[in-house]
mmCIF file of C-alpha atoms in Angstrom:
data_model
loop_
_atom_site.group_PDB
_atom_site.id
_atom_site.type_symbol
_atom_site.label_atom_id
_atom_site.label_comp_id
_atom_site.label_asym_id
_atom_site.label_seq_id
_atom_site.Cartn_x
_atom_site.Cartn_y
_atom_site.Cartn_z
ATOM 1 C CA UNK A 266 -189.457 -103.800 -108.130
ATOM 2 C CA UNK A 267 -186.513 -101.874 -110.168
ATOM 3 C CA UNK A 268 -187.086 -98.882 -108.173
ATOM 4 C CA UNK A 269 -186.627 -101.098 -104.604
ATOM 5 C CA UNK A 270 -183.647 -102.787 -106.614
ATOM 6 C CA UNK A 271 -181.807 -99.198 -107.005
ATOM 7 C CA UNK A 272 -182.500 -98.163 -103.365
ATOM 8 C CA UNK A 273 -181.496 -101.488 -102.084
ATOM 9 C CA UNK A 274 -178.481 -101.563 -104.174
ATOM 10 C CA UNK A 275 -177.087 -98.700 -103.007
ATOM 11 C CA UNK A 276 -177.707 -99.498 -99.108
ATOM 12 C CA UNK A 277 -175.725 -102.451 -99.810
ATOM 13 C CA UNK A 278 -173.171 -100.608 -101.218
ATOM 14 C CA UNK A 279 -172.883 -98.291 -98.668
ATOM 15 C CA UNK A 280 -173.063 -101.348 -96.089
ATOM 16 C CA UNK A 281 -169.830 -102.674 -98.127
ATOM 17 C CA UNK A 282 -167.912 -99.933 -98.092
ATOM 18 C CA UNK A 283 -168.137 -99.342 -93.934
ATOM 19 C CA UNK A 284 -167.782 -103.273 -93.792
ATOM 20 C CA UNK A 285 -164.080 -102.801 -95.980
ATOM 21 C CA UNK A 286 -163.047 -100.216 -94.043
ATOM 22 C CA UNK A 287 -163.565 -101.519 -90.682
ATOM 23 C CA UNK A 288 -162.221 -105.088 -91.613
ATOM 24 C CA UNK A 289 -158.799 -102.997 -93.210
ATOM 25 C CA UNK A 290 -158.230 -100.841 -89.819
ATOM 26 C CA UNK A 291 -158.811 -104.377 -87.745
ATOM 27 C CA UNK A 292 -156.004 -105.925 -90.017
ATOM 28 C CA UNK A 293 -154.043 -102.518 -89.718
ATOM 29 C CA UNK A 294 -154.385 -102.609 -86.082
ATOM 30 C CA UNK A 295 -153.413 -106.087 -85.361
ATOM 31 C CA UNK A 296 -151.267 -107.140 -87.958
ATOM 32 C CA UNK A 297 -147.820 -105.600 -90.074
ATOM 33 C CA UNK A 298 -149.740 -105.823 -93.278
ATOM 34 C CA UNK A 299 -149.918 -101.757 -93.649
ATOM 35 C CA UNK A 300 -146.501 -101.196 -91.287
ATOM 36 C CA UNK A 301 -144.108 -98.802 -93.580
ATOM 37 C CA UNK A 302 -146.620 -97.566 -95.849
ATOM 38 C CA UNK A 303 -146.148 -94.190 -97.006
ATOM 39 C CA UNK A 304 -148.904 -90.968 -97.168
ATOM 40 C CA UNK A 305 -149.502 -91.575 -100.529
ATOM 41 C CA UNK A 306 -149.910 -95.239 -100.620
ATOM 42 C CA UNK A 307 -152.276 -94.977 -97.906
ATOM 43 C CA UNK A 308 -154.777 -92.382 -100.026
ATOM 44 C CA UNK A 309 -154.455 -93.996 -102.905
ATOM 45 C CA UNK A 310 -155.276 -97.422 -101.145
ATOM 46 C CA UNK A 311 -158.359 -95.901 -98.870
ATOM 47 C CA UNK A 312 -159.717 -94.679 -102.528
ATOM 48 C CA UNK A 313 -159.403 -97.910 -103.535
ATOM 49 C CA UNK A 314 -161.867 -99.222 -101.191
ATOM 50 C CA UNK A 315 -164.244 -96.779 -102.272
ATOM 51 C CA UNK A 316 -163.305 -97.219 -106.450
ATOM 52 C CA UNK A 317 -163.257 -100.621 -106.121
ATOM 53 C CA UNK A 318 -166.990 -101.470 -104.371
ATOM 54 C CA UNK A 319 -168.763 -98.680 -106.262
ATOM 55 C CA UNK A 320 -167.159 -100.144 -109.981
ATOM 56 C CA UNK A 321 -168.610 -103.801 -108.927
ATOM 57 C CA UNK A 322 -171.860 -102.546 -108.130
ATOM 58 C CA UNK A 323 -172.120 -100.408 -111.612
ATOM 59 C CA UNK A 324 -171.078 -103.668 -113.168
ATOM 60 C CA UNK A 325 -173.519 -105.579 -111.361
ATOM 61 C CA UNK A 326 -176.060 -102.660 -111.763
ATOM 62 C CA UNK A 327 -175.346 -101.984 -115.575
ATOM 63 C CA UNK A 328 -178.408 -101.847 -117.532
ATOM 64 C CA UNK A 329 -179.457 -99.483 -115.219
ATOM 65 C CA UNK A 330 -176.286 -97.054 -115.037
ATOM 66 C CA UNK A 331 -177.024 -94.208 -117.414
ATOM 67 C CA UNK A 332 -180.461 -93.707 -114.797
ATOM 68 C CA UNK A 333 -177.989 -94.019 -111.997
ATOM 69 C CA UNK A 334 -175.679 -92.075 -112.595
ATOM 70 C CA UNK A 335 -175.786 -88.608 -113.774
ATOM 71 C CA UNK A 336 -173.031 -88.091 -116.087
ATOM 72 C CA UNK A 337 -174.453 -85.406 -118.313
ATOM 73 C CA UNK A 338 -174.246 -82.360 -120.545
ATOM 74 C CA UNK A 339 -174.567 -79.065 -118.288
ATOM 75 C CA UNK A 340 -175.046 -75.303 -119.392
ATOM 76 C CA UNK A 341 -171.490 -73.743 -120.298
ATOM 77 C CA UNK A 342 -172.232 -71.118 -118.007
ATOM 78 C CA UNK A 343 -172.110 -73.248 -114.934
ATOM 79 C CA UNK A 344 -168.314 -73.537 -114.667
ATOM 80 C CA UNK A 345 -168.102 -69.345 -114.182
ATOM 81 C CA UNK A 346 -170.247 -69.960 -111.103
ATOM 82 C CA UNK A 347 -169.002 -72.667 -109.692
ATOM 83 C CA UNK A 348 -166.051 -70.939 -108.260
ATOM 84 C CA UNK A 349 -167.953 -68.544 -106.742
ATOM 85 C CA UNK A 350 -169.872 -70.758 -105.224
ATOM 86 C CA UNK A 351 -167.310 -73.139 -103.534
ATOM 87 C CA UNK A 352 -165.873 -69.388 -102.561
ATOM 88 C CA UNK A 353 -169.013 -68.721 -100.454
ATOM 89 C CA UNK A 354 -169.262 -71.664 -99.148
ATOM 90 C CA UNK A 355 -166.131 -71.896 -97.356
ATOM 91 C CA UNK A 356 -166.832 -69.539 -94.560
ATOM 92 C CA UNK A 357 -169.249 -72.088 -93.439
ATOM 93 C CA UNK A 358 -167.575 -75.109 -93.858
ATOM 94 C CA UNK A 359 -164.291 -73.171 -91.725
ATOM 95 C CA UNK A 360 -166.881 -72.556 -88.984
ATOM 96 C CA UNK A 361 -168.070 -75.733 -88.782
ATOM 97 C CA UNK A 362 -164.904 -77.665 -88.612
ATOM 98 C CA UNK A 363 -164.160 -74.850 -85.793
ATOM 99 C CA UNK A 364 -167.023 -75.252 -83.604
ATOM 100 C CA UNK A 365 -165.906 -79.046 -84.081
ATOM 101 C CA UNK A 366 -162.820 -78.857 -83.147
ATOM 102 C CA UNK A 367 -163.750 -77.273 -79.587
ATOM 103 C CA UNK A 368 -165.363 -80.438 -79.178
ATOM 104 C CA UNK A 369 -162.895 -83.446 -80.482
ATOM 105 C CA UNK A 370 -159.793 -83.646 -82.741
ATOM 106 C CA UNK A 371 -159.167 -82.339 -86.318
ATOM 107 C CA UNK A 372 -158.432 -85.299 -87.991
ATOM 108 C CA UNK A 373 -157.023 -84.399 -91.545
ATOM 109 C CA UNK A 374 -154.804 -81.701 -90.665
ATOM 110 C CA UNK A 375 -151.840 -83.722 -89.747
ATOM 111 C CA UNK A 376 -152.299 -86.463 -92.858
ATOM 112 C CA UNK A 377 -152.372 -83.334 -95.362
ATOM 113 C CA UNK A 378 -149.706 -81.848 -93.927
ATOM 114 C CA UNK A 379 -147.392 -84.939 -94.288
ATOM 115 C CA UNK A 380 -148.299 -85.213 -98.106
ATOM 116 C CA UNK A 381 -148.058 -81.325 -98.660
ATOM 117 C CA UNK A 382 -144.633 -80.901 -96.669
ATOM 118 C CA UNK A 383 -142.816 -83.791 -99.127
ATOM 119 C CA UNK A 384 -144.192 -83.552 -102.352
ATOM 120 C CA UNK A 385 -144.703 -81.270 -105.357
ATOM 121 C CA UNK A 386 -147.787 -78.901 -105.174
ATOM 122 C CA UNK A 387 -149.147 -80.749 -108.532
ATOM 123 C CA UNK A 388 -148.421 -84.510 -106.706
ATOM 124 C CA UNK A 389 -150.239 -83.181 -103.690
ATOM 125 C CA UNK A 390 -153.500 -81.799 -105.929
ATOM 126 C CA UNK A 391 -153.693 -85.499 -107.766
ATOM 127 C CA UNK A 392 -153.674 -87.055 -104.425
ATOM 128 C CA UNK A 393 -156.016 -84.787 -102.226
ATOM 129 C CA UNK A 394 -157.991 -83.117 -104.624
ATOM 130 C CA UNK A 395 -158.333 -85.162 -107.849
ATOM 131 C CA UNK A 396 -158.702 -88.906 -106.890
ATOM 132 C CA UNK A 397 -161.567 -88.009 -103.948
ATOM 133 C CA UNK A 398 -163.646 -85.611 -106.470
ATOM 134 C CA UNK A 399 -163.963 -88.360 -109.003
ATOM 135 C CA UNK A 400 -164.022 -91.652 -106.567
ATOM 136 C CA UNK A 401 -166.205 -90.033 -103.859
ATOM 137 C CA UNK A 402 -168.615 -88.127 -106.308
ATOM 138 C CA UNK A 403 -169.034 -91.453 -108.296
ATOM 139 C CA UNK A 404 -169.893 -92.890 -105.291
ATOM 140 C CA UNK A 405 -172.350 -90.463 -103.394
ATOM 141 C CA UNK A 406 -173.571 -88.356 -105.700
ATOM 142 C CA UNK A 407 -173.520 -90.615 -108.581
ATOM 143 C CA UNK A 408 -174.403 -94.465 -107.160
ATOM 144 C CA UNK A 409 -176.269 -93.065 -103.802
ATOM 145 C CA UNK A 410 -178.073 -90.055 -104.970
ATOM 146 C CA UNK A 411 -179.219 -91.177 -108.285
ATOM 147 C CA UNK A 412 -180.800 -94.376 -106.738
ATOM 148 C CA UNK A 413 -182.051 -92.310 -103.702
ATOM 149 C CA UNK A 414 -184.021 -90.260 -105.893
ATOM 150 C CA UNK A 415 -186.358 -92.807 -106.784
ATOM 151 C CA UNK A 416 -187.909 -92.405 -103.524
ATOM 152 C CA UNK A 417 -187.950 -88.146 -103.631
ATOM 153 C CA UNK A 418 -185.544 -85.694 -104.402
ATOM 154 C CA UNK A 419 -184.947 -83.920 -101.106
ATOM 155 C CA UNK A 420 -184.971 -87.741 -99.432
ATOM 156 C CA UNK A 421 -182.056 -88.379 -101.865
ATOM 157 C CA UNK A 422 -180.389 -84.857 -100.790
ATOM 158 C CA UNK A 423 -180.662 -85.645 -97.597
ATOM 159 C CA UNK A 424 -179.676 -89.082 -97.407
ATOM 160 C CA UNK A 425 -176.718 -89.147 -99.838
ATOM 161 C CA UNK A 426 -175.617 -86.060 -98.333
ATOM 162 C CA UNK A 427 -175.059 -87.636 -94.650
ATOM 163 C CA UNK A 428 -173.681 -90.620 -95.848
ATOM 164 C CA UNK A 429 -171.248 -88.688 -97.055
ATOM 165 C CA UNK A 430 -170.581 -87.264 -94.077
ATOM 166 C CA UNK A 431 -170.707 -90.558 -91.998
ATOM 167 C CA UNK A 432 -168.311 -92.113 -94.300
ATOM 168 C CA UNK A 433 -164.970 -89.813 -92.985
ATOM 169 C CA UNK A 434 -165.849 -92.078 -90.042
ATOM 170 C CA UNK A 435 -164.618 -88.758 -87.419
ATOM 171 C CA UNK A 436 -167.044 -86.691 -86.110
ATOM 172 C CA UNK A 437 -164.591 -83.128 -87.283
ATOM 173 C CA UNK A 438 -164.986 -84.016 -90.869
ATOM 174 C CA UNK A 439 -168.827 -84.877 -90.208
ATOM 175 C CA UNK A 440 -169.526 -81.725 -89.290
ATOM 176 C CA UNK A 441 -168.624 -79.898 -91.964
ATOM 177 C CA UNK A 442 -168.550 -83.207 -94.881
ATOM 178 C CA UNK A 443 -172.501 -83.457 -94.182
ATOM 179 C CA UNK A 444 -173.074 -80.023 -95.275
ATOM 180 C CA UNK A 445 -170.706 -80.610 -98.281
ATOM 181 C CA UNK A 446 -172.797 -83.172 -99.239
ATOM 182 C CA UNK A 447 -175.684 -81.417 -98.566
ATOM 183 C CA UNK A 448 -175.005 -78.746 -100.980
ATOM 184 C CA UNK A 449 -173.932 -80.913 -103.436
ATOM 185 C CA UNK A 450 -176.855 -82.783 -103.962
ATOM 186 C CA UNK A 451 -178.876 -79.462 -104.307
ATOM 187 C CA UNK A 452 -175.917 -78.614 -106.948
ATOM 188 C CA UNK A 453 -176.663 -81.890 -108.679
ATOM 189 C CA UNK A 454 -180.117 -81.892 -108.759
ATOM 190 C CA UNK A 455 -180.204 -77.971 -109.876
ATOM 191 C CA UNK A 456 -177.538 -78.979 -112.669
ATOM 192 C CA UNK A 457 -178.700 -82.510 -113.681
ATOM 193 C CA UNK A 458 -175.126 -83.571 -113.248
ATOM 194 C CA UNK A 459 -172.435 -84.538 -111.059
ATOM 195 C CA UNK A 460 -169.662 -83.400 -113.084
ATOM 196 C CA UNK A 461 -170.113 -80.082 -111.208
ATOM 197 C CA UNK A 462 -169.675 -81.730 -108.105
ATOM 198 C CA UNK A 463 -166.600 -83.080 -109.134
ATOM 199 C CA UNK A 464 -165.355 -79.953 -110.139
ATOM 200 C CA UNK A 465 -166.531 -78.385 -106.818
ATOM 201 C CA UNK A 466 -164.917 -80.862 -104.496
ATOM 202 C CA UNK A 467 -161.556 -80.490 -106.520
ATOM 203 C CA UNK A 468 -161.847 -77.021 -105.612
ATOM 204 C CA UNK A 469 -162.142 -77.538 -101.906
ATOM 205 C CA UNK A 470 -159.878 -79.789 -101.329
ATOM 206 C CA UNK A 471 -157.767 -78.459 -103.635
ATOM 207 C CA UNK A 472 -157.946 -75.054 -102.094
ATOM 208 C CA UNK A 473 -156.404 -76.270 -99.057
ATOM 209 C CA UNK A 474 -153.590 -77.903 -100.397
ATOM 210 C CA UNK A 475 -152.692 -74.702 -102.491
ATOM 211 C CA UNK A 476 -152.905 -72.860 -98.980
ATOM 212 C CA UNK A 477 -150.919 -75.099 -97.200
ATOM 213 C CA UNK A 478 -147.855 -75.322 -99.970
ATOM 214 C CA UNK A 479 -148.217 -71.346 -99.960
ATOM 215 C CA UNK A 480 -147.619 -71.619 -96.553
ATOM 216 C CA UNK A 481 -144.500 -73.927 -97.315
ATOM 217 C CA UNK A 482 -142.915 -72.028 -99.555
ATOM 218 C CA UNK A 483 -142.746 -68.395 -97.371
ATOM 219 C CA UNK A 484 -140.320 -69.331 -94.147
ATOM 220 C CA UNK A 485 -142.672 -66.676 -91.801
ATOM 221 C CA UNK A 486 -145.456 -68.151 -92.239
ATOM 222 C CA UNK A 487 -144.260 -72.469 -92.046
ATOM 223 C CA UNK A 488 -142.789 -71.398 -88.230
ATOM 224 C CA UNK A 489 -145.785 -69.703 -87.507
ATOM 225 C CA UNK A 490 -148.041 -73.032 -88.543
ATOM 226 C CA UNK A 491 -145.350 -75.276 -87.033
ATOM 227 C CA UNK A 492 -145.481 -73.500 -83.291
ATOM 228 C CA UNK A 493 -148.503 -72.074 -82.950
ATOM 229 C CA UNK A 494 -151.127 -74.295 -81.038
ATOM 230 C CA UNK A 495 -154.672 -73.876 -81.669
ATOM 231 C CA UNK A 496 -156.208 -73.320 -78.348
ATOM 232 C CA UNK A 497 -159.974 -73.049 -77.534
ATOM 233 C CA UNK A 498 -159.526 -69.065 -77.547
ATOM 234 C CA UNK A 499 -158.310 -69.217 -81.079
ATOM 235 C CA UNK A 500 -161.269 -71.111 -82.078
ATOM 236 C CA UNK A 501 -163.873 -69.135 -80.150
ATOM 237 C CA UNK A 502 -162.472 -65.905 -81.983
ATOM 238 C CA UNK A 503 -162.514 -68.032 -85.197
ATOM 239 C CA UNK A 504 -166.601 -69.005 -84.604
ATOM 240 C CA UNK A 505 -166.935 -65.248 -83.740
ATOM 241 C CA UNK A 506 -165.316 -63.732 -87.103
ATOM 242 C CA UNK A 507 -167.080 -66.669 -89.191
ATOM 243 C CA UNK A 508 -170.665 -66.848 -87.762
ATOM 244 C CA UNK A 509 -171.780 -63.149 -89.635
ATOM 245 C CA UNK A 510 -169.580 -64.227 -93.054
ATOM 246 C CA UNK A 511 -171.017 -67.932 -93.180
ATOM 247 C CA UNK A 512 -174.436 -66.294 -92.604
ATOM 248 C CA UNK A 513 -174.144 -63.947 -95.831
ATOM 249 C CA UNK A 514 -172.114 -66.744 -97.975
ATOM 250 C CA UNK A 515 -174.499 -69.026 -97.316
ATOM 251 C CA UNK A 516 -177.607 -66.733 -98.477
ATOM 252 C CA UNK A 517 -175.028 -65.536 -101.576
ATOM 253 C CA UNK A 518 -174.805 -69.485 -101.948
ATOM 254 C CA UNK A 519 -178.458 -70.863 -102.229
ATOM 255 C CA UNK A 520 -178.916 -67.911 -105.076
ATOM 256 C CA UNK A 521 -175.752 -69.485 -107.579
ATOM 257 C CA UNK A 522 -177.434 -72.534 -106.623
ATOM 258 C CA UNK A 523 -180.559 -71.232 -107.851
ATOM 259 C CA UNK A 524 -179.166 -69.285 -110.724
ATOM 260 C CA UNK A 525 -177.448 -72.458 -111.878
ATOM 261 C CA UNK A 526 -181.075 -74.350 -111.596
ATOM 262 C CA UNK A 527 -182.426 -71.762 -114.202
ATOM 263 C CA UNK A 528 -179.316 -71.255 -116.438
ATOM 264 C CA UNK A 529 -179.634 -75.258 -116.586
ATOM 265 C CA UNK A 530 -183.298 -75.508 -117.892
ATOM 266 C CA UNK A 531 -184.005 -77.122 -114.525
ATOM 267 C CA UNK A 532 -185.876 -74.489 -112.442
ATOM 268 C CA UNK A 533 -189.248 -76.627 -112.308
ATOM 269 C CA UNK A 534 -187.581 -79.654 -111.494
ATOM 270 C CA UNK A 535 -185.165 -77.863 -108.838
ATOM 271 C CA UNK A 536 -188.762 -76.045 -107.031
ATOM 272 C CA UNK A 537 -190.144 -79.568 -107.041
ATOM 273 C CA UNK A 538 -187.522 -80.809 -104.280
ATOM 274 C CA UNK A 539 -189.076 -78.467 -102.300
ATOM 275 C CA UNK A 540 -192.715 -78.513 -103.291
ATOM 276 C CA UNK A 541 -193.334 -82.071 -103.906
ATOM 277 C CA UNK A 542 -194.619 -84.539 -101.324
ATOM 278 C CA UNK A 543 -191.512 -85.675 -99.419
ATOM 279 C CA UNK A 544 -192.495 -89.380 -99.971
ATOM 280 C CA UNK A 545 -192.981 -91.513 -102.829
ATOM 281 C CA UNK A 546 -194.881 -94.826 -103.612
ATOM 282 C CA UNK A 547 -194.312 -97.998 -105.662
ATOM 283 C CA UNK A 548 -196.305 -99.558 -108.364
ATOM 284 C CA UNK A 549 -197.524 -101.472 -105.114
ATOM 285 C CA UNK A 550 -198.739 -98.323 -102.937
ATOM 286 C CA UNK A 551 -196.196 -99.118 -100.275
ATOM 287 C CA UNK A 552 -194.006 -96.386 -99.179
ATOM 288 C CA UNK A 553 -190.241 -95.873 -100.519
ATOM 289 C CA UNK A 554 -187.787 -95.880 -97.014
ATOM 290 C CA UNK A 555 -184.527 -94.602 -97.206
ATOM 291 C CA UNK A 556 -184.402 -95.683 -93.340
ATOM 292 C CA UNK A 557 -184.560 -99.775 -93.635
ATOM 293 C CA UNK A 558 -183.679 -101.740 -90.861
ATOM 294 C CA UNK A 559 -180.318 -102.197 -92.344
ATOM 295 C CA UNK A 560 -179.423 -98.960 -92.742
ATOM 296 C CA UNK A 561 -180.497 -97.987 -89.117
ATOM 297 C CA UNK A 562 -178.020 -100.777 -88.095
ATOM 298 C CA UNK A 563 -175.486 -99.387 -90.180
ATOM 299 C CA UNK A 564 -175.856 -95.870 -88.702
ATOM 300 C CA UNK A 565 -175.722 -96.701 -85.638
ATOM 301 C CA UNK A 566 -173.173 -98.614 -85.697
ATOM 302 C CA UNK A 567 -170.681 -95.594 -87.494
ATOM 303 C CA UNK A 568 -171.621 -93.425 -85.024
ATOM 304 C CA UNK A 569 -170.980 -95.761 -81.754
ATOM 305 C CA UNK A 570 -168.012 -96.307 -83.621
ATOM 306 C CA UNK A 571 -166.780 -92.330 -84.172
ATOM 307 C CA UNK A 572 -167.623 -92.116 -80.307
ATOM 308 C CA UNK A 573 -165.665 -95.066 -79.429
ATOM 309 C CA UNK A 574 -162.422 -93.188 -81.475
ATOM 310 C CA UNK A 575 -162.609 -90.143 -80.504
ATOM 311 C CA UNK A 576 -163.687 -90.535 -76.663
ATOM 312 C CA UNK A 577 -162.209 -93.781 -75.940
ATOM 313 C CA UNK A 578 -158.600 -93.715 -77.772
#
C-alpha cells in the first residue's frame, strides 16, 4: 500500500504541476494579471509553480522523504567527472535541438537572450542555471524518480526522465530535455544521489549563458548572432558535423557514467537496472504501472497540447 502511495503521489504531483501551468497561461492569455512583467519575474514565478507543488507534496509525503528523495553522501571523486561528462554530452543534446529545430521553433533562445543581454553574467547564472538545477532536480529526480523506483529502476529512468521532457511543454526542448533526463536518472541511480544532477544541470544551463554573455561582451561576434538567420542549410550542416561527435561523446559518456557507478560502491546496484526484471510486484502480486489511466490522460493531453502551439499558433 506505501509503495502504490509513493507512485500515486507523484502522478498527482505531476498532474498538479501541468494543471498550474495551464490554468496560469489561460489567465496570462485572457487577462492583464502577468501584462508588464519582466524576464526575471517571469522565471522566478514559472519556478515557483514547480517549488511550490513539489514542497506541499514533501510536506504531505514527510515520513516518507528521506526514501524519496535522494539527498546523499557521494564519492569525492565524482565532482572531477562530472564535468567531463556534461562536456560529452553536449554534442548530443546540440544535435538534437538541431534536428528539432528543422521541424518547429526553438523556444528558449529568445527568453535567454533577453535575460543575458540586460543583466550581469552572475544575475543571469542564478536565474537560468541555479534556481532550475535545484527546483527541477527536486522535482524529477528527487519526488518522481525516487517514488518511480519502487516499481523498477529502469521504469523510474524512463519515466522520470520523459516527464521531464514533457514538462518544457514545446516539442524543441523535448527533444533534447528527454534525453537530459534520461541520463540523469542513470547518473542518479549510478551515484545514489541527486546532488550530482544538480550540479550537472547547473552546468548545462549554465554553459549557455556563459556562451551567450561571451558573445555579448566581443562586438564581432553580438552582430554576427544578431543578423545571422538560422536557415535549414545551417542546421543540416550542423546535424552533419554533430552526428559522428554525439556518436563518440555519447559512448565516452555511458563509461563516466559507469566509472562513477563503481567509484560510488554502486556497480551491482547500477547492472541491476539493466539485468533485473523490468517489472515489479506488490505485497498483493499485482503489477506496479507507471502507465495508470491518469497518467495516459495526462500525456496525452501535453502532447495534443505542444501540437496545438506549435502547429496551430
Amino acid at each position: 500500500m506505501e509503495t502504490r502511495k509513493k507512485i500515486f503521489g507523484a502522478e498527482c504531483l505531476f498532474t498538479a504541476l501541468i494543471a498550474v501551468y495551464e490554468v496560469v497561461t489561460v489567465l496570462a492569455l485572457f487577462t492583464d494579471l502577468f501584462s508588464g512583467i519582466t524576464i526575471k519575474q517571469n522565471i522566478l514565478f514559472s519556478q515557483s509553480l514547480i517549488f511550490v507543488p513539489t514542497v506541499l507534496y514533501l510536506f504531505i509525503m514527510r515520513k516518507h522523504v528521506k526514501d524519496i528523495i535522494w539527498f546523499r553522501r557521494f564519492h569525492p571523486l565524482t565532482l572531477l567527472l562530472l564535468p567531463p561528462l556534461v562536456l560529452f554530452m553536449e554534442p548530443l543534446i546540440t544535435l538534437l535541438n538541431a534536428i528539432s529545430m528543422l521541424f518547429v521553433r526553438n523556444e528558449i533562445s529568445n527568453a535567454a537572450s533577453a535575460l543575458v543581454d540586460h543583466n550581469t553574467l552572475g544575475t543571469s547564472l542564478f536565474f537560468m542555471a541555479f534556481l532550475p538545477c535545484v527546483i527541477e532536480e527536486l522535482a524529477y529526480r528527487g519526488v518522481m524518480f525516487g517514488s518511480f523506483h519502487e516499481a523498477g529502476r529502469l521504469k523510474a529512468i524512463l519515466m522520470s526522465g520523459f516527464l521531464f521532457g514533457l514538462m518544457h511543454m514545446n516539442f524543441n526542448q523535448m527533444a533534447y530535455a528527454v534525453v537530459i533526463g534520461l541520463i540523469f536518472g542513470f547518473v542518479v541511480e549510478a551515484t545514489g544521489s541527486i546532488i550530482p544532477t544538480m550540479i550537472m544541470h547547473f552546468l548545462i544551463n549554465g554553459f549557455s549563458v556563459v556562451i551567450k554573455h561571451i558573445a555579448n561582451i566581443i562586438p564581432a561576434l553580438k552582430d554576427q548572432a544578431e543578423n545571422t538567420e538560422v536557415t535549414q542549410t545551417m542546421l543540416l550542416s550542423t546535424i552533419r558535423v554533430y552526428i559522428p561527435m554525439a556518436l563518440v561523446g555519447t559512448v565516452i559518456s555511458a563509461g563516466i557514467i559507469y566509472l562513477l557507478a563503481v567509484i560510488n560502491g554502486r556497480k551491482e546496484s547500477f547492472a541491476a537496472v539493466f539485468t533485473e526484471p523490468f517489472n515489479r510486484y506488490d505485497e498483493n502480486g499485482k503489477k506496479l504501472r507507471l502507465l495508470t489511466p491518469l497518467m495516459i490522460v495526462v500525456i496525452l493531453y501535453c502532447l495534443i497540447r505542444c501540437v496545438v502551439e506549435e502547429f496551430l499558433f
